[in-house]
């Protein structure tokens, strides 16, 4: 099916009936009838595929798959598939993307997709001699690493460098080798772990020590994605609003209790795209939070400031270890479909999109918190969850939601009372 629409700016998307939304996205991304059916099936993963993916499988569990609209990243419009269970996130991303598409839109960039593999060496009799020997053997070690993954090398990736560190620890000093590997379109954990394991015997020979761990680091600080944006002050409610957002960010950057929640808001967006595209979201979370603490204190992943024109400037930079091959990215049919909707052709492009979504999500939270507070936007959805929990079904849901909001007390006991009364 040829793709019919190129703009992601879609007003009233949320008001369209579900079928119409699917049709629009299918047209946008050129989805086949089979792919449309896959979305409609509500889960998209067969029991056989699930059984191959992990162990002790009993079944599958479905999450909502939504699409954030309005995104323009590096001049290109994108619809963003998001999978998560939390209300308001998709709406907030779409809203902010609408403000962020003005002017230059969101600009995003990324480093090379370089991951770090760690090799821990214990009991080296002479640390200095071991360091020297490893340094001299670097070309041989890199070649040995690359022999493990000719496919990665063929695609332009492979082992790039070797760094030797001495780490003081509770059990004394140890040598820690960092193997830097360009993983191209793979997240790279398997690729890097295989390389580290292959180097171990040679490392023992060279150092006279004993290799213990050989494993990727999730602090992927050589694989960074960055998104930047300028949002007009007037679109946010004027200079006072811009100052408030900067003050809210400054609070988070200065106080880890707030920074954790600030960064959680960023991860709402990042992880939702990660789930839709079957990334290792634990790896992303670990990388993000470790990176936020890299200076010895846990800080924000983003920065917000005011420019000379009184506009808001936002920058997000974070590790983004994502892949288009490997893991479940190719084996999960919905993930393949989500990547098609996104229209990304490399893992670095995906990482840039995810940084842009994280930045939008972050601003949405900051704006809500500095303006009406977070609960107002959540109220209707929260009320809906409560009345469903209290047993409302069908038409009764809408009536119970209205009654609960009207009551001014969005609480479970009130929801139960209202549902009981309406059921009569
Ligand atoms: P993988 O080994 O399944 O696939 C990567 C391989 O695909 C590459 O090594 C390469 O040989 C090949 N390939 C084909 N085309 C490529 C291209 N264009 N670019 C790059 N490689 C290409 O997967 P992986 O990415 O090495 O590992 C990811 C998996 O490892 C995830 O499932 C993750 O959950 C898991 N894992 C994570 C950790 C961790 O994060 N700590 C540890 C262990 C395993």
Tab-separated table of C-alpha atoms and ligand atoms in Angstrom:
chain	number	residue	atom	x	y	z
A	1	UNK	CA	0.000	0.000	0.000
A	2	UNK	CA	1.481	3.366	-0.921
A	3	UNK	CA	1.895	5.907	1.811
A	4	UNK	CA	-0.637	8.701	1.448
A	5	UNK	CA	0.182	11.297	4.110
A	6	UNK	CA	3.452	12.867	5.146
A	7	UNK	CA	2.564	15.317	7.879
A	8	UNK	CA	2.396	14.104	11.454
A	9	UNK	CA	0.460	17.235	12.452
A	10	UNK	CA	-2.973	15.790	13.002
A	11	UNK	CA	-5.450	17.788	14.980
A	12	UNK	CA	-8.180	15.929	16.855
A	13	UNK	CA	-6.505	12.534	16.390
A	14	UNK	CA	-7.616	11.562	19.894
A	15	UNK	CA	-11.255	12.286	19.032
A	16	UNK	CA	-11.337	9.977	16.028
A	17	UNK	CA	-12.918	6.552	16.407
A	18	UNK	CA	-10.281	3.853	16.895
A	19	UNK	CA	-10.886	2.367	13.428
A	20	UNK	CA	-10.281	5.739	11.816
A	21	UNK	CA	-7.030	6.167	13.734
A	22	UNK	CA	-5.796	2.796	12.547
A	23	UNK	CA	-6.747	3.684	8.977
A	24	UNK	CA	-4.910	6.977	9.148
A	25	UNK	CA	-1.713	5.431	10.529
A	26	UNK	CA	-1.954	2.586	7.996
A	27	UNK	CA	-2.164	5.152	5.214
A	28	UNK	CA	0.670	7.224	6.683
A	29	UNK	CA	3.058	4.299	7.089
A	30	UNK	CA	1.899	2.248	4.102
A	31	UNK	CA	0.860	-0.703	6.267
A	32	UNK	CA	-0.352	-3.869	4.569
A	33	UNK	CA	-3.753	-5.410	5.313
A	34	UNK	CA	-1.945	-8.093	7.283
A	35	UNK	CA	-0.251	-5.465	9.438
A	36	UNK	CA	-3.549	-3.711	10.060
A	37	UNK	CA	-5.009	-7.051	11.160
A	38	UNK	CA	-2.046	-7.489	13.488
A	39	UNK	CA	-2.862	-4.196	15.215
A	40	UNK	CA	-6.524	-5.193	15.430
A	41	UNK	CA	-5.641	-8.564	16.946
A	42	UNK	CA	-4.784	-6.715	20.154
A	43	UNK	CA	-1.624	-8.592	21.113
A	44	UNK	CA	0.367	-9.469	18.072
A	45	UNK	CA	2.505	-12.193	19.601
A	46	UNK	CA	1.639	-15.833	19.009
A	47	UNK	CA	2.061	-18.338	21.817
A	48	UNK	CA	4.676	-20.144	19.737
A	49	UNK	CA	6.708	-16.934	19.328
A	50	UNK	CA	6.363	-16.136	23.031
A	51	UNK	CA	7.474	-19.653	23.922
A	52	UNK	CA	10.629	-19.139	21.865
A	53	UNK	CA	11.345	-15.751	23.461
A	54	UNK	CA	11.613	-16.609	27.174
A	55	UNK	CA	11.328	-19.633	29.456
A	56	UNK	CA	8.392	-21.278	31.262
A	57	UNK	CA	5.836	-19.457	29.086
A	58	UNK	CA	2.163	-19.687	30.006
A	59	UNK	CA	0.719	-17.044	27.719
A	60	UNK	CA	1.103	-13.411	26.725
A	61	UNK	CA	-0.026	-10.119	28.221
A	62	UNK	CA	-1.168	-7.208	26.097
A	63	UNK	CA	-0.439	-3.510	26.664
A	64	UNK	CA	-2.032	-0.590	24.824
A	65	UNK	CA	-0.229	0.528	21.649
A	66	UNK	CA	-0.827	4.209	20.932
A	67	UNK	CA	0.633	6.759	18.564
A	68	UNK	CA	1.893	10.222	19.454
A	69	UNK	CA	1.262	12.741	16.691
A	70	UNK	CA	2.759	16.109	15.670
A	71	UNK	CA	6.470	15.231	15.982
A	72	UNK	CA	8.939	16.947	13.676
A	73	UNK	CA	12.516	15.867	14.243
A	74	UNK	CA	15.386	17.190	12.125
A	75	UNK	CA	12.845	18.580	9.691
A	76	UNK	CA	11.063	15.268	9.231
A	77	UNK	CA	7.569	14.466	10.459
A	78	UNK	CA	7.134	11.270	12.444
A	79	UNK	CA	4.323	9.364	14.063
A	80	UNK	CA	5.602	7.791	17.274
A	81	UNK	CA	4.333	4.372	18.378
A	82	UNK	CA	4.242	4.117	22.163
A	83	UNK	CA	3.389	1.176	24.389
A	84	UNK	CA	2.621	1.713	28.056
A	85	UNK	CA	-0.020	1.391	30.726
A	86	UNK	CA	0.084	4.954	32.094
A	87	UNK	CA	-2.638	7.396	31.008
A	88	UNK	CA	-1.801	10.928	29.773
A	89	UNK	CA	1.694	10.132	28.447
A	90	UNK	CA	0.763	9.818	24.766
A	91	UNK	CA	-1.485	12.880	24.936
A	92	UNK	CA	1.225	14.921	26.682
A	93	UNK	CA	3.869	13.936	24.109
A	94	UNK	CA	1.546	14.856	21.228
A	95	UNK	CA	0.699	18.209	22.813
A	96	UNK	CA	4.286	19.198	23.382
A	97	UNK	CA	5.318	17.969	19.951
A	98	UNK	CA	2.784	20.453	18.566
A	99	UNK	CA	4.542	23.353	20.320
A	100	UNK	CA	7.976	21.985	19.516
A	101	UNK	CA	7.399	21.694	15.768
A	102	UNK	CA	7.323	25.495	15.371
A	103	UNK	CA	10.475	27.230	14.130
A	104	UNK	CA	13.285	24.774	13.561
A	105	UNK	CA	11.450	21.981	15.358
A	106	UNK	CA	13.346	19.440	17.404
A	107	UNK	CA	16.957	18.928	16.387
A	108	UNK	CA	18.488	15.598	17.292
A	109	UNK	CA	21.912	14.055	16.916
A	110	UNK	CA	23.877	11.103	18.201
A	111	UNK	CA	27.360	9.690	18.680
A	112	UNK	CA	28.558	6.527	16.964
A	113	UNK	CA	26.771	3.480	18.442
A	114	UNK	CA	29.721	2.456	20.616
A	115	UNK	CA	29.185	0.120	23.560
A	116	UNK	CA	31.672	-0.784	26.288
A	117	UNK	CA	32.543	-4.362	27.210
A	118	UNK	CA	34.302	-4.898	30.540
A	119	UNK	CA	36.918	-7.522	31.359
A	120	UNK	CA	37.826	-7.792	35.029
A	121	UNK	CA	41.387	-9.003	35.761
A	122	UNK	CA	42.282	-10.110	39.300
A	123	UNK	CA	45.609	-11.079	40.848
A	124	UNK	CA	47.918	-9.593	38.205
A	125	UNK	CA	51.361	-9.968	39.836
A	126	UNK	CA	52.656	-6.696	38.336
A	127	UNK	CA	50.007	-4.110	37.457
A	128	UNK	CA	52.349	-1.897	35.477
A	129	UNK	CA	53.785	-4.761	33.443
A	130	UNK	CA	50.233	-6.012	32.810
A	131	UNK	CA	49.126	-2.590	31.593
A	132	UNK	CA	52.100	-2.359	29.269
A	133	UNK	CA	51.569	-5.828	27.868
A	134	UNK	CA	47.895	-5.129	27.193
A	135	UNK	CA	48.729	-1.796	25.541
A	136	UNK	CA	51.272	-3.435	23.243
A	137	UNK	CA	48.885	-6.241	22.329
A	138	UNK	CA	46.023	-3.882	21.492
A	139	UNK	CA	45.974	-4.474	17.695
A	140	UNK	CA	46.022	-8.238	18.212
A	141	UNK	CA	43.245	-8.071	20.801
A	142	UNK	CA	41.058	-5.887	18.576
A	143	UNK	CA	41.573	-8.243	15.668
A	144	UNK	CA	40.656	-11.237	17.820
A	145	UNK	CA	37.519	-9.424	18.960
A	146	UNK	CA	36.512	-8.665	15.389
A	147	UNK	CA	37.027	-12.266	14.319
A	148	UNK	CA	34.102	-13.137	16.598
A	149	UNK	CA	31.593	-11.104	14.582
A	150	UNK	CA	32.344	-10.879	10.845
A	151	UNK	CA	28.726	-9.851	10.205
A	152	UNK	CA	29.044	-6.805	12.456
A	153	UNK	CA	32.335	-5.901	10.780
A	154	UNK	CA	30.714	-6.302	7.339
A	155	UNK	CA	28.065	-3.769	8.366
A	156	UNK	CA	30.762	-1.242	9.308
A	157	UNK	CA	30.929	-1.970	13.041
A	158	UNK	CA	33.389	-3.846	15.209
A	159	UNK	CA	35.909	-3.407	18.004
A	160	UNK	CA	37.406	0.084	17.885
A	161	UNK	CA	39.600	0.547	20.902
A	162	UNK	CA	40.775	-0.854	24.185
A	163	UNK	CA	41.170	1.145	27.376
A	164	UNK	CA	42.904	-0.099	30.495
A	165	UNK	CA	41.815	1.099	33.918
A	166	UNK	CA	42.897	0.247	37.437
A	167	UNK	CA	39.950	0.166	39.822
A	168	UNK	CA	40.437	0.274	43.590
A	169	UNK	CA	37.898	-1.909	45.373
A	170	UNK	CA	37.017	-3.647	48.634
A	171	UNK	CA	39.105	-6.619	47.536
A	172	UNK	CA	42.051	-4.540	46.373
A	173	UNK	CA	43.144	-3.066	43.055
A	174	UNK	CA	42.030	-4.780	39.867
A	175	UNK	CA	42.578	-4.164	36.188
A	176	UNK	CA	39.426	-3.435	34.217
A	177	UNK	CA	39.723	-3.482	30.454
A	178	UNK	CA	37.168	-1.574	28.404
A	179	UNK	CA	36.603	-2.924	24.930
A	180	UNK	CA	34.883	-0.286	22.793
A	181	UNK	CA	32.708	-1.804	20.092
A	182	UNK	CA	30.780	-0.009	17.379
A	183	UNK	CA	27.544	-2.026	17.336
A	184	UNK	CA	25.940	-0.319	14.304
A	185	UNK	CA	22.276	-1.361	14.252
A	186	UNK	CA	22.481	-3.834	17.143
A	187	UNK	CA	21.999	-3.007	20.823
A	188	UNK	CA	25.097	-5.152	21.055
A	189	UNK	CA	25.030	-6.987	24.389
A	190	UNK	CA	25.446	-10.432	22.854
A	191	UNK	CA	27.994	-9.211	20.350
A	192	UNK	CA	30.107	-7.448	22.987
A	193	UNK	CA	29.837	-10.245	25.565
A	194	UNK	CA	31.012	-12.777	22.980
A	195	UNK	CA	34.016	-10.611	22.160
A	196	UNK	CA	34.928	-10.127	25.829
A	197	UNK	CA	34.737	-13.840	26.481
A	198	UNK	CA	36.953	-14.558	23.489
A	199	UNK	CA	39.630	-12.136	24.721
A	200	UNK	CA	39.767	-13.549	28.243
A	201	UNK	CA	42.368	-16.337	27.756
A	202	UNK	CA	44.732	-13.987	25.888
A	203	UNK	CA	44.275	-11.335	28.572
A	204	UNK	CA	45.196	-13.884	31.260
A	205	UNK	CA	48.289	-14.851	29.301
A	206	UNK	CA	49.358	-11.223	28.848
A	207	UNK	CA	48.723	-10.119	32.433
A	208	UNK	CA	49.518	-13.276	34.427
A	209	UNK	CA	46.226	-12.576	36.226
A	210	UNK	CA	42.828	-14.239	36.377
A	211	UNK	CA	39.858	-12.973	34.363
A	212	UNK	CA	36.574	-13.036	36.235
A	213	UNK	CA	33.731	-11.004	34.662
A	214	UNK	CA	33.388	-10.444	30.898
A	215	UNK	CA	30.259	-8.428	30.278
A	216	UNK	CA	28.842	-5.329	28.588
A	217	UNK	CA	28.424	-2.128	30.624
A	218	UNK	CA	24.980	-0.578	30.593
A	219	UNK	CA	26.520	2.807	31.349
A	220	UNK	CA	26.649	3.411	27.607
A	221	UNK	CA	28.283	6.830	27.807
A	222	UNK	CA	29.931	6.414	24.387
A	223	UNK	CA	26.562	5.907	22.768
A	224	UNK	CA	24.698	9.122	23.394
A	225	UNK	CA	21.619	10.627	21.798
A	226	UNK	CA	20.835	14.314	22.032
A	227	UNK	CA	17.709	16.367	21.343
A	228	UNK	CA	17.392	20.147	21.479
A	229	UNK	CA	14.528	22.527	21.031
A	230	UNK	CA	13.559	26.174	21.323
A	231	UNK	CA	9.948	26.788	22.338
A	232	UNK	CA	8.491	30.275	22.018
A	233	UNK	CA	7.808	31.897	25.363
A	234	UNK	CA	4.383	33.058	24.181
A	235	UNK	CA	3.382	29.468	23.364
A	236	UNK	CA	4.055	28.529	26.964
A	237	UNK	CA	2.155	31.426	28.489
A	238	UNK	CA	4.825	34.148	28.443
A	239	UNK	CA	8.167	34.864	30.078
A	240	UNK	CA	6.890	34.157	33.579
A	241	UNK	CA	6.016	30.617	32.499
A	242	UNK	CA	9.448	30.172	30.940
A	243	UNK	CA	11.103	31.327	34.181
A	244	UNK	CA	8.957	28.900	36.165
A	245	UNK	CA	9.948	25.984	33.954
A	246	UNK	CA	13.624	26.917	34.340
A	247	UNK	CA	13.164	27.155	38.119
A	248	UNK	CA	11.451	23.752	38.168
A	249	UNK	CA	14.358	22.265	36.230
A	250	UNK	CA	16.893	23.963	38.553
A	251	UNK	CA	15.140	22.380	41.546
A	252	UNK	CA	15.495	18.950	39.950
A	253	UNK	CA	19.109	19.483	38.975
A	254	UNK	CA	19.972	20.481	42.546
A	255	UNK	CA	17.946	17.852	44.417
A	256	UNK	CA	18.112	14.099	43.678
A	257	UNK	CA	14.674	13.547	45.216
A	258	UNK	CA	13.204	15.719	42.495
A	259	UNK	CA	15.715	14.661	39.814
A	260	UNK	CA	14.562	11.035	40.081
A	261	UNK	CA	10.996	12.078	39.234
A	262	UNK	CA	12.143	14.539	36.559
A	263	UNK	CA	14.122	11.770	34.848
A	264	UNK	CA	11.248	9.315	35.324
A	265	UNK	CA	9.146	11.696	33.245
A	266	UNK	CA	11.745	11.577	30.467
A	267	UNK	CA	11.744	7.773	30.651
A	268	UNK	CA	7.953	7.722	30.302
A	269	UNK	CA	8.523	8.677	26.683
A	270	UNK	CA	11.770	6.803	26.064
A	271	UNK	CA	10.557	3.509	27.519
A	272	UNK	CA	7.181	3.695	25.769
A	273	UNK	CA	8.953	3.826	22.389
A	274	UNK	CA	11.389	1.176	23.638
A	275	UNK	CA	8.494	-1.157	24.472
A	276	UNK	CA	6.781	-0.533	21.146
A	277	UNK	CA	9.984	-1.455	19.333
A	278	UNK	CA	10.938	-4.351	21.697
A	279	UNK	CA	14.136	-2.795	23.014
A	280	UNK	CA	15.852	-3.880	26.213
A	281	UNK	CA	14.255	-1.160	28.342
A	282	UNK	CA	16.043	-2.304	31.504
A	283	UNK	CA	19.307	-1.551	29.735
A	284	UNK	CA	18.008	1.907	28.815
A	285	UNK	CA	16.839	2.649	32.361
A	286	UNK	CA	20.135	1.465	33.855
A	287	UNK	CA	22.124	3.567	31.386
A	288	UNK	CA	20.021	6.668	31.907
A	289	UNK	CA	20.196	6.703	35.687
A	290	UNK	CA	23.876	5.775	35.875
A	291	UNK	CA	24.633	8.562	33.385
A	292	UNK	CA	22.590	10.999	35.464
A	293	UNK	CA	24.896	10.224	38.407
A	294	UNK	CA	28.155	10.260	36.450
A	295	UNK	CA	29.537	13.356	38.191
A	296	UNK	CA	29.148	11.774	41.629
A	297	UNK	CA	25.713	13.268	42.271
A	298	UNK	CA	22.420	12.241	40.666
A	299	UNK	CA	21.268	15.057	38.356
A	300	UNK	CA	18.840	15.739	35.524
A	301	UNK	CA	19.367	14.273	32.069
A	302	UNK	CA	17.961	17.441	30.509
A	303	UNK	CA	18.724	21.163	30.895
A	304	UNK	CA	16.252	24.003	30.456
A	305	UNK	CA	17.172	27.683	30.122
A	306	UNK	CA	15.831	30.975	28.756
A	307	UNK	CA	17.448	32.599	25.715
A	308	UNK	CA	17.794	36.339	24.940
A	309	UNK	CA	14.407	36.378	23.200
A	310	UNK	CA	12.685	35.069	26.318
A	311	UNK	CA	12.128	31.662	24.689
A	312	UNK	CA	12.669	28.327	26.371
A	313	UNK	CA	15.675	26.242	25.325
A	314	UNK	CA	15.777	22.553	26.187
A	315	UNK	CA	18.510	19.953	25.714
A	316	UNK	CA	18.412	16.274	26.571
A	317	UNK	CA	21.472	14.062	26.329
A	318	UNK	CA	21.492	10.452	27.466
A	319	UNK	CA	22.821	6.995	26.641
A	320	UNK	CA	20.581	5.236	24.161
A	321	UNK	CA	21.542	1.626	23.544
A	322	UNK	CA	18.922	0.573	21.014
A	323	UNK	CA	18.892	-1.792	18.078
A	324	UNK	CA	17.042	-2.586	14.878
A	325	UNK	CA	18.469	-6.107	14.734
A	326	UNK	CA	18.951	-8.642	17.503
A	327	UNK	CA	16.986	-9.266	20.661
A	328	UNK	CA	13.248	-9.271	20.010
A	329	UNK	CA	13.291	-6.296	17.610
A	330	UNK	CA	12.905	-8.526	14.550
A	331	UNK	CA	11.063	-11.439	16.120
A	332	UNK	CA	8.183	-9.446	17.621
A	333	UNK	CA	5.739	-8.652	14.795
A	334	UNK	CA	4.370	-5.532	16.528
A	335	UNK	CA	7.912	-4.205	17.029
A	336	UNK	CA	8.578	-4.633	13.308
A	337	UNK	CA	5.370	-2.779	12.572
A	338	UNK	CA	6.242	-0.004	15.043
A	339	UNK	CA	9.617	0.464	13.360
A	340	UNK	CA	7.849	0.715	10.026
A	341	UNK	CA	5.522	3.422	11.383
A	342	UNK	CA	8.525	5.289	12.796
A	343	UNK	CA	10.309	5.002	9.462
A	344	UNK	CA	13.801	4.771	10.956
A	345	UNK	CA	16.523	3.039	8.990
A	346	UNK	CA	19.385	2.942	11.512
A	347	UNK	CA	19.676	2.401	15.261
A	348	UNK	CA	21.211	5.866	15.667
A	349	UNK	CA	18.180	7.394	13.949
A	350	UNK	CA	15.926	5.510	16.373
A	351	UNK	CA	18.007	6.765	19.306
A	352	UNK	CA	17.549	10.352	18.110
A	353	UNK	CA	13.778	9.932	17.832
A	354	UNK	CA	13.675	8.487	21.335
A	355	UNK	CA	15.670	11.406	22.743
A	356	UNK	CA	13.227	13.800	21.053
A	357	UNK	CA	10.275	11.991	22.622
A	358	UNK	CA	11.994	12.078	26.030
A	359	UNK	CA	12.521	15.818	25.691
A	360	UNK	CA	8.866	16.429	24.746
A	361	UNK	CA	7.671	14.279	27.626
A	362	UNK	CA	9.907	16.182	30.005
A	363	UNK	CA	8.553	19.556	28.945
A	364	UNK	CA	4.983	18.296	29.181
A	365	UNK	CA	5.536	17.350	32.814
A	366	UNK	CA	7.350	20.605	33.644
A	367	UNK	CA	4.634	22.678	32.051
A	368	UNK	CA	1.837	20.839	33.807
A	369	UNK	CA	3.636	20.972	37.162
A	370	UNK	CA	4.389	24.692	36.917
A	371	UNK	CA	0.902	25.527	35.682
A	372	UNK	CA	-2.249	23.696	36.644
A	373	UNK	CA	-0.450	20.843	38.472
A	374	UNK	CA	-0.242	17.302	37.227
A	375	UNK	CA	-3.528	16.032	38.669
A	376	UNK	CA	-5.913	18.100	36.587
A	377	UNK	CA	-4.904	16.479	33.324
A	378	UNK	CA	-4.915	13.083	34.974
A	379	UNK	CA	-8.251	13.569	36.686
A	380	UNK	CA	-10.596	12.316	33.985
A	381	UNK	CA	-8.460	9.283	33.209
A	382	UNK	CA	-7.989	8.589	36.880
A	383	UNK	CA	-11.746	8.842	37.420
A	384	UNK	CA	-12.284	6.426	34.549
A	385	UNK	CA	-9.881	3.890	36.053
A	386	UNK	CA	-11.588	4.183	39.419
A	387	UNK	CA	-15.111	3.631	38.116
A	388	UNK	CA	-13.993	0.644	36.029
A	389	UNK	CA	-12.277	-0.753	39.129
A	390	UNK	CA	-15.532	-0.191	41.001
A	391	UNK	CA	-17.378	-2.374	38.491
A	392	UNK	CA	-18.774	0.076	35.912
A	393	UNK	CA	-19.258	-1.325	32.406
A	394	UNK	CA	-20.479	-0.081	29.012
A	395	UNK	CA	-22.487	3.159	29.012
A	396	UNK	CA	-22.367	3.316	32.749
A	397	UNK	CA	-18.641	4.159	32.636
A	398	UNK	CA	-19.165	7.602	31.102
A	399	UNK	CA	-22.032	8.410	33.454
A	400	UNK	CA	-20.059	7.317	36.509
A	401	UNK	CA	-16.993	9.340	35.407
A	402	UNK	CA	-19.101	12.498	35.092
A	403	UNK	CA	-20.720	11.913	38.480
A	404	UNK	CA	-17.360	11.262	40.123
A	405	UNK	CA	-15.799	14.438	38.678
A	406	UNK	CA	-18.895	16.385	39.661
A	407	UNK	CA	-18.557	15.104	43.229
A	408	UNK	CA	-15.154	16.809	43.477
A	409	UNK	CA	-13.716	13.773	45.263
A	410	UNK	CA	-11.880	11.499	42.864
A	411	UNK	CA	-11.516	8.611	45.284
A	412	UNK	CA	-12.212	4.890	45.085
A	413	UNK	CA	-14.829	4.839	47.862
A	414	UNK	CA	-16.770	7.614	46.073
A	415	UNK	CA	-16.485	5.703	42.782
A	416	UNK	CA	-17.890	2.589	44.439
A	417	UNK	CA	-20.789	4.566	45.885
A	418	UNK	CA	-21.607	6.141	42.511
A	419	UNK	CA	-21.384	2.880	40.581
A	420	UNK	CA	-23.575	1.158	43.159
A	421	UNK	CA	-26.141	3.940	42.881
A	422	UNK	CA	-26.134	3.978	39.060
A	423	UNK	CA	-26.482	0.225	38.882
A	424	UNK	CA	-29.542	0.864	41.011
B	1	LIG	P1	22.086	-10.221	18.669
B	1	LIG	O1	23.345	-10.946	18.996
B	1	LIG	O2	20.811	-11.000	18.606
B	1	LIG	O3	22.238	-9.469	17.277
B	1	LIG	C1	23.348	-8.701	16.971
B	1	LIG	C2	24.092	-9.312	15.795
B	1	LIG	O4	23.369	-9.116	14.586
B	1	LIG	C3	25.413	-8.648	15.556
B	1	LIG	O5	26.383	-9.165	16.432
B	1	LIG	C4	25.677	-8.963	14.095
B	1	LIG	O6	26.352	-10.179	13.940
B	1	LIG	C5	24.289	-9.102	13.497
B	1	LIG	N1	23.906	-7.991	12.577
B	1	LIG	C6	23.211	-8.116	11.415
B	1	LIG	N2	23.012	-6.927	10.832
B	1	LIG	C7	23.579	-5.996	11.630
B	1	LIG	C8	23.675	-4.566	11.570
B	1	LIG	N3	23.156	-3.844	10.561
B	1	LIG	N4	24.283	-3.928	12.592
B	1	LIG	C9	24.788	-4.624	13.622
B	1	LIG	N5	24.744	-5.970	13.727
B	1	LIG	C10	24.135	-6.671	12.737
B	1	LIG	O7	21.782	-9.025	19.651
B	1	LIG	P2	22.688	-7.964	20.412
B	1	LIG	O8	22.248	-6.617	19.944
B	1	LIG	O9	24.141	-8.282	20.342
B	1	LIG	O10	22.197	-8.181	21.915
B	1	LIG	C11	20.971	-7.687	22.373
B	1	LIG	C12	20.317	-8.671	23.324
B	1	LIG	O11	21.179	-8.945	24.433
B	1	LIG	C13	19.051	-8.118	23.905
B	1	LIG	O12	18.049	-9.107	23.847
B	1	LIG	C14	19.428	-7.844	25.366
B	1	LIG	O13	18.284	-7.907	26.173
B	1	LIG	C15	20.403	-8.924	25.638
B	1	LIG	N6	21.353	-8.784	26.755
B	1	LIG	C16	21.520	-7.610	27.440
B	1	LIG	C17	22.442	-7.517	28.482
B	1	LIG	C18	22.665	-6.217	29.174
B	1	LIG	O14	22.178	-5.190	28.733
B	1	LIG	N7	23.394	-6.157	30.288
B	1	LIG	C19	23.221	-8.652	28.810
B	1	LIG	C20	23.025	-9.832	28.091
B	1	LIG	C21	22.108	-9.893	27.052
